[in-house]
Short mmCIF file of N, CA and C in Angstrom, two decimals:
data_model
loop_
_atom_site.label_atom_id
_atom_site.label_comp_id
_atom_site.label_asym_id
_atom_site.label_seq_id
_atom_site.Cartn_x
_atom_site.Cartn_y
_atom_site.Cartn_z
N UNK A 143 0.85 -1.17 0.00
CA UNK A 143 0.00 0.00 0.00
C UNK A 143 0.90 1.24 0.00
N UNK A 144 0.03 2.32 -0.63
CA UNK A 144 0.96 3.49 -1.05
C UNK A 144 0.53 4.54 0.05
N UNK A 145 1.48 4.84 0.78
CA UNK A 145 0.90 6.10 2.05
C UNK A 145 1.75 7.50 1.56
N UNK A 146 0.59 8.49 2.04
CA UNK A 146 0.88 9.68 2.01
C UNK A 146 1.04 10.60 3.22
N UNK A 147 2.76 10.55 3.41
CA UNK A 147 2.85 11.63 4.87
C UNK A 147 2.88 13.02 4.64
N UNK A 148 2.44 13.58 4.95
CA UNK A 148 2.45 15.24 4.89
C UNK A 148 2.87 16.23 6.38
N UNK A 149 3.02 17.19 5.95
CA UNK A 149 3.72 18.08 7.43
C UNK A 149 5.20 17.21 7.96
N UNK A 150 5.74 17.44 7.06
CA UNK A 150 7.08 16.95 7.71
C UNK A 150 8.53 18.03 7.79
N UNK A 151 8.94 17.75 8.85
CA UNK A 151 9.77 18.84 8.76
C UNK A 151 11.17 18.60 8.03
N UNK A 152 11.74 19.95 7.64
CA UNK A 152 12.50 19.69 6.56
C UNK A 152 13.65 19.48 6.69
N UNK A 153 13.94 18.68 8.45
CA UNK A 153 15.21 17.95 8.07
C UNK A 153 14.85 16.35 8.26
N UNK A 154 13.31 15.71 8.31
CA UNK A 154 13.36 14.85 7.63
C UNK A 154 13.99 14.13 6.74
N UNK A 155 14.62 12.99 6.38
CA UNK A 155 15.13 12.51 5.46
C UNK A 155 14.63 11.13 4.93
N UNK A 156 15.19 10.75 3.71
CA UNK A 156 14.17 9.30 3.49
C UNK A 156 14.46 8.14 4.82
N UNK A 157 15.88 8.34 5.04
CA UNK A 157 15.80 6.82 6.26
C UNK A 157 15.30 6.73 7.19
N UNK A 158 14.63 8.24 7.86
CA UNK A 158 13.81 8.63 8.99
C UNK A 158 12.61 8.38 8.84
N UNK A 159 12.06 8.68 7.46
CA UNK A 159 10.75 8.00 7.31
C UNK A 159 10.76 6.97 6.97
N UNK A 160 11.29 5.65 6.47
CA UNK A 160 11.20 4.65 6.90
C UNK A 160 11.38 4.26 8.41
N UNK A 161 12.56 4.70 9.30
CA UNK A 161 12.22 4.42 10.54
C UNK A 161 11.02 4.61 11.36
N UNK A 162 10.12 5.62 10.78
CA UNK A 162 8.77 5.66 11.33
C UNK A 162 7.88 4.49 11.66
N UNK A 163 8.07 3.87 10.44
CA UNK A 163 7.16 3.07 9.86
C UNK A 163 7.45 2.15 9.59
N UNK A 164 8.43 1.20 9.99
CA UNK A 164 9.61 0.28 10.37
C UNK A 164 9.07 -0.76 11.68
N UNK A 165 8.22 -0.16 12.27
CA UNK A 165 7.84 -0.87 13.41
C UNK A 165 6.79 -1.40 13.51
N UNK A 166 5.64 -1.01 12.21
CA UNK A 166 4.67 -1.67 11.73
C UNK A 166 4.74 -2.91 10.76
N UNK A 167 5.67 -3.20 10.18
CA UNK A 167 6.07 -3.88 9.56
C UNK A 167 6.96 -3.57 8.13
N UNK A 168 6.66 -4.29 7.65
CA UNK A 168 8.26 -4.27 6.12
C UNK A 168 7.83 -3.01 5.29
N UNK A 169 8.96 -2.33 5.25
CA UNK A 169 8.43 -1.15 4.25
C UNK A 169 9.48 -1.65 3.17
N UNK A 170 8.39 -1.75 1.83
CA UNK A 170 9.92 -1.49 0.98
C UNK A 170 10.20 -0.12 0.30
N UNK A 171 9.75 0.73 0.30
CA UNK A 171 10.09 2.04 0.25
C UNK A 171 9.57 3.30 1.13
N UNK A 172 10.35 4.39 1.03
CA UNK A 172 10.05 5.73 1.93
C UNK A 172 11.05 6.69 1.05
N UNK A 173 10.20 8.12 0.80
CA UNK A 173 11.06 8.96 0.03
C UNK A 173 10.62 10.00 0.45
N UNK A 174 11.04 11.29 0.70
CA UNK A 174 10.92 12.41 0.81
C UNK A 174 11.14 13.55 -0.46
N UNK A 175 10.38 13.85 -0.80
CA UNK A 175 10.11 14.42 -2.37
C UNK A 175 11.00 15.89 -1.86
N UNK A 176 11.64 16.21 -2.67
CA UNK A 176 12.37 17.18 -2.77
C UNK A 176 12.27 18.48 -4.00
N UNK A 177 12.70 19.72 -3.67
CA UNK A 177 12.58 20.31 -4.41
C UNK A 177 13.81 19.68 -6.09
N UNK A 178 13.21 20.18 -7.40
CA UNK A 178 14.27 19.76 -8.41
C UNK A 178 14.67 20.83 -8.18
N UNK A 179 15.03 22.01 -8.15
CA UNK A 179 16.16 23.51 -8.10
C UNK A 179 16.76 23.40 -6.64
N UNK A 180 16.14 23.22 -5.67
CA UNK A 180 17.02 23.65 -4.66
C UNK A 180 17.61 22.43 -3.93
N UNK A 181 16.44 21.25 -4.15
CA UNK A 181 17.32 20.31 -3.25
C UNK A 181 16.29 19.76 -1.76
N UNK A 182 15.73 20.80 -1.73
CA UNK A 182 15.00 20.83 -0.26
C UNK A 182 13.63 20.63 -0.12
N UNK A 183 14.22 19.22 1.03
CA UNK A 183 12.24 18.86 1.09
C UNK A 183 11.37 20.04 0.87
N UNK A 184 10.51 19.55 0.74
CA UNK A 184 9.17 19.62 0.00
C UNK A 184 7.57 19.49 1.26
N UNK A 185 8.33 18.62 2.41
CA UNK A 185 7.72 18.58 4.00
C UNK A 185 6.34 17.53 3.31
N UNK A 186 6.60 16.50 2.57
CA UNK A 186 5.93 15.40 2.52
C UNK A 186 6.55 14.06 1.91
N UNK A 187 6.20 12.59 2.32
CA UNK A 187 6.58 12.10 1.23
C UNK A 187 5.85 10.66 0.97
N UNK A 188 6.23 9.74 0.84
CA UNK A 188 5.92 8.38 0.24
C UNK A 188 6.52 7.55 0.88
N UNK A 189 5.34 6.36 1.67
CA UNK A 189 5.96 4.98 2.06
C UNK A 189 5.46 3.92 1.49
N UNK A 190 5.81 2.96 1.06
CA UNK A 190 5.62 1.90 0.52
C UNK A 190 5.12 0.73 1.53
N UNK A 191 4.43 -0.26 1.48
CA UNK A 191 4.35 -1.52 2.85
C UNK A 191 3.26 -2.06 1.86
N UNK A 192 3.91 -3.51 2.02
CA UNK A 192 3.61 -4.42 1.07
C UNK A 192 2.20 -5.23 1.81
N UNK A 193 2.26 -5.26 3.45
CA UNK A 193 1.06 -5.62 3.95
C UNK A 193 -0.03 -4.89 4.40
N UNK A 194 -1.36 -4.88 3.77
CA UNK A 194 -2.27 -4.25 4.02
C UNK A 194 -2.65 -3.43 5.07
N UNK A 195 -2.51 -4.81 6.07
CA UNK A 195 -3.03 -4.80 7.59
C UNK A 195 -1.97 -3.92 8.22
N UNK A 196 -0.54 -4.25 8.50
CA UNK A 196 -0.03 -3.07 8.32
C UNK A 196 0.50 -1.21 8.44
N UNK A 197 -0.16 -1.23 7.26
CA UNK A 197 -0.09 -0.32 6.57
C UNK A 197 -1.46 0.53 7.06
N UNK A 198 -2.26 -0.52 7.59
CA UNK A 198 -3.62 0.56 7.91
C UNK A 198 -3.54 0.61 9.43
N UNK A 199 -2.62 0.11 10.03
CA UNK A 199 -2.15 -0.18 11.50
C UNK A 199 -0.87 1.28 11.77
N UNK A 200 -0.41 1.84 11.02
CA UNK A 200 0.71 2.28 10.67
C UNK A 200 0.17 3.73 10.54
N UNK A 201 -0.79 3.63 9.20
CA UNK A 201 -1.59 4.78 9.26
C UNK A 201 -2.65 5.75 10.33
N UNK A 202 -3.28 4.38 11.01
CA UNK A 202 -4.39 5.00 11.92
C UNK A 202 -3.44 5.38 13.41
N UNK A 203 -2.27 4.82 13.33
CA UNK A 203 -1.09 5.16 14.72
C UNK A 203 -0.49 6.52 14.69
N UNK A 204 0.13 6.74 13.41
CA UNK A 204 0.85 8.31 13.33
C UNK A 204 0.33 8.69 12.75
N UNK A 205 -1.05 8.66 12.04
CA UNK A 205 -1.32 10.11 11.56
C UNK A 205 -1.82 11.58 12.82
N UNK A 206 -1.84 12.24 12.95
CA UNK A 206 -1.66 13.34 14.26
C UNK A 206 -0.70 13.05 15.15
N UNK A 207 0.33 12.11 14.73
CA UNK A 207 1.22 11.82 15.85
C UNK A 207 2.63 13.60 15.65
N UNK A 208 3.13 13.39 16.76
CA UNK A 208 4.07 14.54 16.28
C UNK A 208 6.04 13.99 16.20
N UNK A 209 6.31 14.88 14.95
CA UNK A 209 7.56 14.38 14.69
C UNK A 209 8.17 15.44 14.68
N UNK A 210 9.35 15.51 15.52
CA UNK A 210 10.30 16.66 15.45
C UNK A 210 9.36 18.19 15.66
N UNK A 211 8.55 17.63 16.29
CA UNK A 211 7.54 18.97 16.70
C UNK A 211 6.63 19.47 16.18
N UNK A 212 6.17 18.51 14.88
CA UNK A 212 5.28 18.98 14.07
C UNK A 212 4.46 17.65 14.22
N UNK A 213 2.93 17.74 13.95
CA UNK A 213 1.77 17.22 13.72
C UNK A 213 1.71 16.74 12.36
N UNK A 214 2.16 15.33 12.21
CA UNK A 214 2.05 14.54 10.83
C UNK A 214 0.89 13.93 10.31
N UNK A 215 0.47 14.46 8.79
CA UNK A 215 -0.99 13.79 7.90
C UNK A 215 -0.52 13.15 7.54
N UNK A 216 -0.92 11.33 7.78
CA UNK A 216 -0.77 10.59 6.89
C UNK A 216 -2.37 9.74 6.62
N UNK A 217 -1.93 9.54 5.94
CA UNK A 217 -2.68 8.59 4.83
C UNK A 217 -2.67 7.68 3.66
N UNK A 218 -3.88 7.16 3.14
CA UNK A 218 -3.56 6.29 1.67
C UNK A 218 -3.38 7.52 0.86
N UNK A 219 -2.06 7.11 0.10
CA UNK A 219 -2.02 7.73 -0.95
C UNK A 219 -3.42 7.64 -1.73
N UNK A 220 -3.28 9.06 -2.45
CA UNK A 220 -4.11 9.20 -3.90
C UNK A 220 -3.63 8.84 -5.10
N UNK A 221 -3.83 7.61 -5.57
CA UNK A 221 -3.12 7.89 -7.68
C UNK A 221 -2.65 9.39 -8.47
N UNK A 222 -2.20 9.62 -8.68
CA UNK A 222 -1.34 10.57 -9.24
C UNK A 222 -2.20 10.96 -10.62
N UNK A 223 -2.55 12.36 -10.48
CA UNK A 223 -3.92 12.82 -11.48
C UNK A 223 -2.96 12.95 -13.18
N UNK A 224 -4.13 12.77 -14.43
CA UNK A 224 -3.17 12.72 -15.46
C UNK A 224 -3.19 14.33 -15.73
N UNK A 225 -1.64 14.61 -15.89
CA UNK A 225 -1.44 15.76 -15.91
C UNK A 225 -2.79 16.54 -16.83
N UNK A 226 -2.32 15.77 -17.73
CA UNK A 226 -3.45 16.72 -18.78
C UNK A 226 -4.75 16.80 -18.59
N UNK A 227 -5.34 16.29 -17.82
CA UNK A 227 -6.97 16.85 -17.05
C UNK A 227 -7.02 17.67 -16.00
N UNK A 228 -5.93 17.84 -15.82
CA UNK A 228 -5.89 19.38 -14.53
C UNK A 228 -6.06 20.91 -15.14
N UNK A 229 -6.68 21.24 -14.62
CA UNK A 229 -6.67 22.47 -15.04
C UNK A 229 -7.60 22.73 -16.26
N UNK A 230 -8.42 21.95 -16.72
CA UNK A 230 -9.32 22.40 -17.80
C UNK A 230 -8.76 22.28 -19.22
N UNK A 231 -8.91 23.26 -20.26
CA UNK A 231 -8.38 23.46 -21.56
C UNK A 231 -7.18 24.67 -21.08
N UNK A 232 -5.80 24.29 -21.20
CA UNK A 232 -4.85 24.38 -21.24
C UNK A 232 -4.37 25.24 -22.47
N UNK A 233 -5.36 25.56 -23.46
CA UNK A 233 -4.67 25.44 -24.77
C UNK A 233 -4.56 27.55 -24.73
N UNK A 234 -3.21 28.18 -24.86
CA UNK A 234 -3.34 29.37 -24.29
C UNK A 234 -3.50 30.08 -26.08
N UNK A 235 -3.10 29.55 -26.90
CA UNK A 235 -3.24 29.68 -28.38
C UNK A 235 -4.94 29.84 -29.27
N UNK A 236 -5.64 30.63 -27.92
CA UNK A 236 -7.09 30.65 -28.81
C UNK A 236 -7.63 31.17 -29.66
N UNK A 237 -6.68 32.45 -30.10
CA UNK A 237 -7.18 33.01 -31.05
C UNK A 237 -7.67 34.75 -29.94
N UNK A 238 -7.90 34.45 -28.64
CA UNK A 238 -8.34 35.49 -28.20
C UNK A 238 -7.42 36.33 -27.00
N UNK A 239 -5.88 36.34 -28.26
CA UNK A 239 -4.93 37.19 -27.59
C UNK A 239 -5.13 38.56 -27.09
N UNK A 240 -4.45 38.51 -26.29
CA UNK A 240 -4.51 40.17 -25.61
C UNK A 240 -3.83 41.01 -26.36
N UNK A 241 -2.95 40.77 -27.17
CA UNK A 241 -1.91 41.43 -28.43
C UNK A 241 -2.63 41.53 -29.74
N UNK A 242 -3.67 41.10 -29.50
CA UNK A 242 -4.31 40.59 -31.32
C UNK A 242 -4.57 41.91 -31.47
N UNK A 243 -5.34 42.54 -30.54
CA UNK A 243 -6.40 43.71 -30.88
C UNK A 243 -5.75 45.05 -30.42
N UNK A 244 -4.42 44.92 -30.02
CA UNK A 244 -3.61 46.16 -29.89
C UNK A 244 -2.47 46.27 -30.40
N UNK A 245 -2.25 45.79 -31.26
CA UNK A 245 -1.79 46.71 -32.87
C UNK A 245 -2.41 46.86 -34.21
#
């Protein structure tokens, strides 16, 4: 099962969040999503746990638990939305430029 931690503080690191969640049983992954330019968490991330039971044992324990002084959301992850249905029609090429009609 795919969990989603949120509110994490940003010297979090991935081996810390697996140690969280290490005591519920087998995680095979934990990542802390990071910025791509700077480098720096992002204050959420991703655990992996291959057993259900688990994983919903794991979840209903630390979510409001506090880490490093902060109050952690976790949960089941959500599937990851397809980019291209966010946000509506995307298409900025309509014909109803702001430049068209001022020159």
């Amino acid at each position: 099962m795919n969990i989603f931690v949120s509110n994490l503080s940003f010297d979090v690191q991935d081996e810390d969040l697996k140690d969280f969640f290490t005591p519920y049983g087998e995680v095979t992954s934990a990542r802390v999503i990071t910025d791509r330019e700077t480098g720096r968490s992002r204050g959420f991330g991703f655990v992996e746990m291959p057993d259900e039971a688990a994983s919903k044992k794991a979840i209903a324990d630390l979510d409001g638990a506090s880490v490093e002084n902060r109050t952690i959301s976790v949960s089941i992850a959500k599937p990851k939305e397809d980019r291209s249905s966010r946000g509506g029609d995307r298409n900025f090429n309509n014909g109803n430029s702001y430049n068209k009609n001022r020159y």
